[in-house]
Amino acid sequence: MEAIITDAQERMKKSVAALEEELAGLRTGRASAAMFDKVRVQYYGTPTPLNQVASVSVPEPRLVVIQPWDKGALGDIEKAIYASELSLNPSNDGKVIRISIPPMTEERRKEVVKLAKNAAEQGRVAVRNIRRDANDELKKLEKNSEISEDDLKRGEEKIQKLTDQRIEEINTVLAAKETEILEI
């Protein structure tokens, strides 16, 4: 029974971590190196994550500087940023790429908040699915007389507490991201 609860706990943690990673990639009005996590550069014919061909730094709140380790990759990095869904205009000075992050319009902020809320809801659904799977496994154990009815109830209560904790965590992460998106 403890193995089922431990497994559910680990899977729920991973769901929350996946949500945090997805929200980190959403563009807010501020510069962030995480914005470029999904950008893939055609480096010697292979799609390579940007952070493996260049260093991405944020020297100012609205500026990102990308410095490739191989100067020959500058053009490829620039193309990859143009091709990404970030809608940014990089400027290349031959050594580094500078990207100024423009402030978002009110309409765009609301769109991004909707995306964040959808991602959070998917996270909640994932956590609830994990709860359902764990409860089903406990019921199988009880049906096969491997645990008592009291153990089943205790196990379901523990899993419900885990579920409530993770959903509260998701709500906290979403609230922080919403605040970040809506601040001017």
mmCIF file of C-alpha atoms in Angstrom:
data_model
loop_
_atom_site.group_PDB
_atom_site.id
_atom_site.type_symbol
_atom_site.label_atom_id
_atom_site.label_comp_id
_atom_site.label_asym_id
_atom_site.label_seq_id
_atom_site.Cartn_x
_atom_site.Cartn_y
_atom_site.Cartn_z
ATOM 1 C CA MET A 1 0.000 0.000 0.000
ATOM 2 C CA GLU A 2 2.822 2.411 0.864
ATOM 3 C CA ALA A 3 4.396 1.769 -2.535
ATOM 4 C CA ILE A 4 1.204 2.897 -4.265
ATOM 5 C CA ILE A 5 1.065 6.082 -2.167
ATOM 6 C CA THR A 6 4.762 6.830 -2.742
ATOM 7 C CA ASP A 7 4.363 6.270 -6.494
ATOM 8 C CA ALA A 8 1.331 8.581 -6.600
ATOM 9 C CA GLN A 9 3.241 11.223 -4.650
ATOM 10 C CA GLU A 10 6.199 11.100 -7.074
ATOM 11 C CA ARG A 11 3.949 11.270 -10.136
ATOM 12 C CA MET A 12 2.027 14.235 -8.689
ATOM 13 C CA LYS A 13 5.315 16.065 -8.000
ATOM 14 C CA LYS A 14 6.334 15.484 -11.613
ATOM 15 C CA SER A 15 2.999 16.908 -12.827
ATOM 16 C CA VAL A 16 3.567 20.098 -10.826
ATOM 17 C CA ALA A 17 7.169 20.342 -12.070
ATOM 18 C CA ALA A 18 5.978 19.918 -15.671
ATOM 19 C CA LEU A 19 3.476 22.740 -15.161
ATOM 20 C CA GLU A 20 6.177 25.012 -13.717
ATOM 21 C CA GLU A 21 8.402 24.264 -16.703
ATOM 22 C CA GLU A 22 5.590 25.007 -19.151
ATOM 23 C CA LEU A 23 4.694 28.272 -17.411
ATOM 24 C CA ALA A 24 8.350 29.340 -17.384
ATOM 25 C CA GLY A 25 8.280 29.216 -21.188
ATOM 26 C CA LEU A 26 5.324 31.619 -21.427
ATOM 27 C CA ARG A 27 6.406 35.073 -22.451
ATOM 28 C CA THR A 28 5.696 37.817 -19.967
ATOM 29 C CA GLY A 29 6.704 41.452 -20.249
ATOM 30 C CA ARG A 30 10.041 40.601 -18.636
ATOM 31 C CA ALA A 31 13.129 39.034 -20.138
ATOM 32 C CA SER A 32 13.872 35.489 -19.022
ATOM 33 C CA ALA A 33 16.347 32.869 -20.177
ATOM 34 C CA ALA A 34 13.599 30.232 -19.766
ATOM 35 C CA MET A 35 11.701 31.847 -22.664
ATOM 36 C CA PHE A 36 14.246 30.262 -25.002
ATOM 37 C CA ASP A 37 14.115 26.709 -23.584
ATOM 38 C CA LYS A 38 11.994 25.456 -26.492
ATOM 39 C CA VAL A 39 14.026 27.185 -29.227
ATOM 40 C CA ARG A 40 15.903 24.665 -31.391
ATOM 41 C CA VAL A 41 18.827 25.779 -33.552
ATOM 42 C CA GLN A 42 19.841 23.907 -36.727
ATOM 43 C CA TYR A 43 23.424 23.323 -35.644
ATOM 44 C CA TYR A 44 25.380 21.303 -38.231
ATOM 45 C CA GLY A 45 22.087 19.899 -39.501
ATOM 46 C CA THR A 46 20.832 18.804 -36.085
ATOM 47 C CA PRO A 47 18.064 20.586 -34.135
ATOM 48 C CA THR A 48 19.893 21.519 -30.928
ATOM 49 C CA PRO A 49 18.527 23.362 -27.858
ATOM 50 C CA LEU A 50 19.688 26.980 -27.853
ATOM 51 C CA ASN A 51 21.275 26.667 -24.400
ATOM 52 C CA GLN A 52 23.621 23.970 -25.772
ATOM 53 C CA VAL A 53 25.110 26.233 -28.473
ATOM 54 C CA ALA A 54 25.135 29.583 -26.652
ATOM 55 C CA SER A 55 24.913 31.245 -23.266
ATOM 56 C CA VAL A 56 21.662 33.107 -22.640
ATOM 57 C CA SER A 57 21.870 35.962 -20.140
ATOM 58 C CA VAL A 58 19.484 38.646 -18.916
ATOM 59 C CA PRO A 59 21.525 41.764 -18.028
ATOM 60 C CA GLU A 60 18.431 44.015 -17.794
ATOM 61 C CA PRO A 61 14.711 43.326 -17.167
ATOM 62 C CA ARG A 62 13.827 43.864 -20.850
ATOM 63 C CA LEU A 63 17.007 42.646 -22.574
ATOM 64 C CA VAL A 64 18.324 39.193 -23.416
ATOM 65 C CA VAL A 65 21.878 38.660 -24.667
ATOM 66 C CA ILE A 66 22.752 35.432 -26.465
ATOM 67 C CA GLN A 67 26.439 34.702 -26.934
ATOM 68 C CA PRO A 68 27.190 31.653 -29.083
ATOM 69 C CA TRP A 69 30.214 29.541 -28.293
ATOM 70 C CA ASP A 70 30.773 29.135 -32.038
ATOM 71 C CA LYS A 71 30.573 32.486 -33.902
ATOM 72 C CA GLY A 72 29.545 30.603 -37.061
ATOM 73 C CA ALA A 73 26.242 29.693 -35.387
ATOM 74 C CA LEU A 74 25.080 33.340 -35.056
ATOM 75 C CA GLY A 75 22.991 33.254 -38.230
ATOM 76 C CA ASP A 76 21.431 29.904 -37.349
ATOM 77 C CA ILE A 77 20.521 31.126 -33.853
ATOM 78 C CA GLU A 78 18.973 34.269 -35.309
ATOM 79 C CA LYS A 79 16.897 32.194 -37.781
ATOM 80 C CA ALA A 80 15.729 29.891 -34.991
ATOM 81 C CA ILE A 81 14.540 32.852 -32.893
ATOM 82 C CA TYR A 82 12.670 34.334 -35.871
ATOM 83 C CA ALA A 83 11.079 30.925 -36.565
ATOM 84 C CA SER A 84 10.034 30.426 -32.917
ATOM 85 C CA GLU A 85 6.610 31.387 -31.617
ATOM 86 C CA LEU A 86 8.128 34.103 -29.405
ATOM 87 C CA SER A 87 7.559 36.922 -31.943
ATOM 88 C CA LEU A 88 10.853 38.616 -31.097
ATOM 89 C CA ASN A 89 13.277 40.589 -33.271
ATOM 90 C CA PRO A 90 16.907 39.721 -32.550
ATOM 91 C CA SER A 91 19.695 42.110 -33.508
ATOM 92 C CA ASN A 92 23.028 40.573 -34.429
ATOM 93 C CA ASP A 93 26.237 42.632 -34.065
ATOM 94 C CA GLY A 94 28.566 39.876 -35.300
ATOM 95 C CA LYS A 95 29.535 38.722 -31.788
ATOM 96 C CA VAL A 96 26.312 38.475 -29.790
ATOM 97 C CA ILE A 97 22.581 38.632 -30.386
ATOM 98 C CA ARG A 98 20.629 41.192 -28.395
ATOM 99 C CA ILE A 99 16.886 40.876 -28.032
ATOM 100 C CA SER A 100 14.830 43.693 -26.605
ATOM 101 C CA ILE A 101 11.627 42.409 -24.996
ATOM 102 C CA PRO A 102 8.797 44.806 -25.845
ATOM 103 C CA PRO A 103 6.093 45.436 -23.257
ATOM 104 C CA MET A 104 2.986 43.344 -23.901
ATOM 105 C CA THR A 105 -0.349 44.857 -24.825
ATOM 106 C CA GLU A 106 -3.303 44.374 -22.476
ATOM 107 C CA GLU A 107 -4.931 42.047 -25.009
ATOM 108 C CA ARG A 108 -1.805 39.892 -25.269
ATOM 109 C CA ARG A 109 -1.506 39.747 -21.467
ATOM 110 C CA LYS A 110 -5.042 38.377 -21.240
ATOM 111 C CA GLU A 111 -4.258 35.755 -23.906
ATOM 112 C CA VAL A 112 -1.161 34.635 -22.017
ATOM 113 C CA VAL A 113 -3.130 34.446 -18.738
ATOM 114 C CA LYS A 114 -5.663 32.196 -20.537
ATOM 115 C CA LEU A 115 -2.821 29.948 -21.719
ATOM 116 C CA ALA A 116 -1.467 29.785 -18.164
ATOM 117 C CA LYS A 117 -4.915 28.913 -16.768
ATOM 118 C CA ASN A 118 -5.339 26.157 -19.367
ATOM 119 C CA ALA A 119 -1.936 24.714 -18.492
ATOM 120 C CA ALA A 120 -2.815 24.811 -14.781
ATOM 121 C CA GLU A 121 -6.126 23.041 -15.437
ATOM 122 C CA GLN A 122 -4.273 20.328 -17.377
ATOM 123 C CA GLY A 123 -1.971 19.972 -14.368
ATOM 124 C CA ARG A 124 -4.965 19.623 -12.019
ATOM 125 C CA VAL A 125 -6.511 17.007 -14.299
ATOM 126 C CA ALA A 126 -3.228 15.077 -14.361
ATOM 127 C CA VAL A 127 -3.078 15.097 -10.545
ATOM 128 C CA ARG A 128 -6.698 13.911 -10.306
ATOM 129 C CA ASN A 129 -5.996 11.122 -12.798
ATOM 130 C CA ILE A 130 -3.068 9.991 -10.654
ATOM 131 C CA ARG A 131 -5.395 9.995 -7.620
ATOM 132 C CA ARG A 132 -7.925 7.870 -9.493
ATOM 133 C CA ASP A 133 -5.248 5.382 -10.606
ATOM 134 C CA ALA A 134 -3.868 5.057 -7.062
ATOM 135 C CA ASN A 135 -7.344 4.578 -5.576
ATOM 136 C CA ASP A 136 -8.099 1.911 -8.208
ATOM 137 C CA GLU A 137 -4.912 0.053 -7.268
ATOM 138 C CA LEU A 138 -5.845 0.207 -3.570
ATOM 139 C CA LYS A 139 -9.334 -1.139 -4.350
ATOM 140 C CA LYS A 140 -7.766 -4.045 -6.255
ATOM 141 C CA LEU A 141 -5.616 -4.868 -3.234
ATOM 142 C CA GLU A 142 -8.686 -4.772 -0.981
ATOM 143 C CA LYS A 143 -10.699 -6.896 -3.417
ATOM 144 C CA ASN A 144 -7.888 -9.494 -3.459
ATOM 145 C CA SER A 145 -7.893 -9.433 0.380
ATOM 146 C CA GLU A 146 -4.314 -8.097 0.476
ATOM 147 C CA ILE A 147 -5.382 -5.116 2.626
ATOM 148 C CA SER A 148 -8.350 -4.549 4.941
ATOM 149 C CA GLU A 149 -11.231 -2.164 4.340
ATOM 150 C CA ASP A 150 -9.801 0.132 7.036
ATOM 151 C CA ASP A 151 -6.427 0.170 5.257
ATOM 152 C CA LEU A 152 -8.241 1.040 2.026
ATOM 153 C CA LYS A 153 -9.946 4.016 3.699
ATOM 154 C CA ARG A 154 -6.665 5.192 5.272
ATOM 155 C CA GLY A 155 -4.891 4.878 1.922
ATOM 156 C CA GLU A 156 -7.616 6.805 0.095
ATOM 157 C CA GLU A 157 -7.437 9.550 2.746
ATOM 158 C CA LYS A 158 -3.649 9.836 2.344
ATOM 159 C CA ILE A 159 -3.980 10.017 -1.429
ATOM 160 C CA GLN A 160 -6.699 12.674 -1.107
ATOM 161 C CA LYS A 161 -4.428 14.746 1.142
ATOM 162 C CA LEU A 162 -1.617 14.457 -1.426
ATOM 163 C CA THR A 163 -4.040 15.481 -4.174
ATOM 164 C CA ASP A 164 -5.236 18.507 -2.191
ATOM 165 C CA GLN A 165 -1.617 19.558 -1.504
ATOM 166 C CA ARG A 166 -0.597 19.315 -5.159
ATOM 167 C CA ILE A 167 -3.683 21.145 -6.420
ATOM 168 C CA GLU A 168 -3.002 23.916 -3.895
ATOM 169 C CA GLU A 169 0.605 24.021 -5.177
ATOM 170 C CA ILE A 170 -0.679 24.324 -8.759
ATOM 171 C CA ASN A 171 -2.993 27.179 -7.735
ATOM 172 C CA THR A 172 -0.086 28.981 -6.036
ATOM 173 C CA VAL A 173 2.161 28.567 -9.097
ATOM 174 C CA LEU A 174 -0.639 29.861 -11.355
ATOM 175 C CA ALA A 175 -1.330 32.870 -9.124
ATOM 176 C CA ALA A 176 2.370 33.821 -9.140
ATOM 177 C CA LYS A 177 2.545 33.517 -12.936
ATOM 178 C CA GLU A 178 -0.662 35.560 -13.383
ATOM 179 C CA THR A 179 0.785 38.317 -11.196
ATOM 180 C CA GLU A 180 4.011 38.257 -13.249
ATOM 181 C CA ILE A 181 2.085 38.450 -16.534
ATOM 182 C CA LEU A 182 -0.284 41.227 -15.496
ATOM 183 C CA GLU A 183 2.274 43.522 -13.863
ATOM 184 C CA ILE A 184 3.288 46.395 -16.098
#
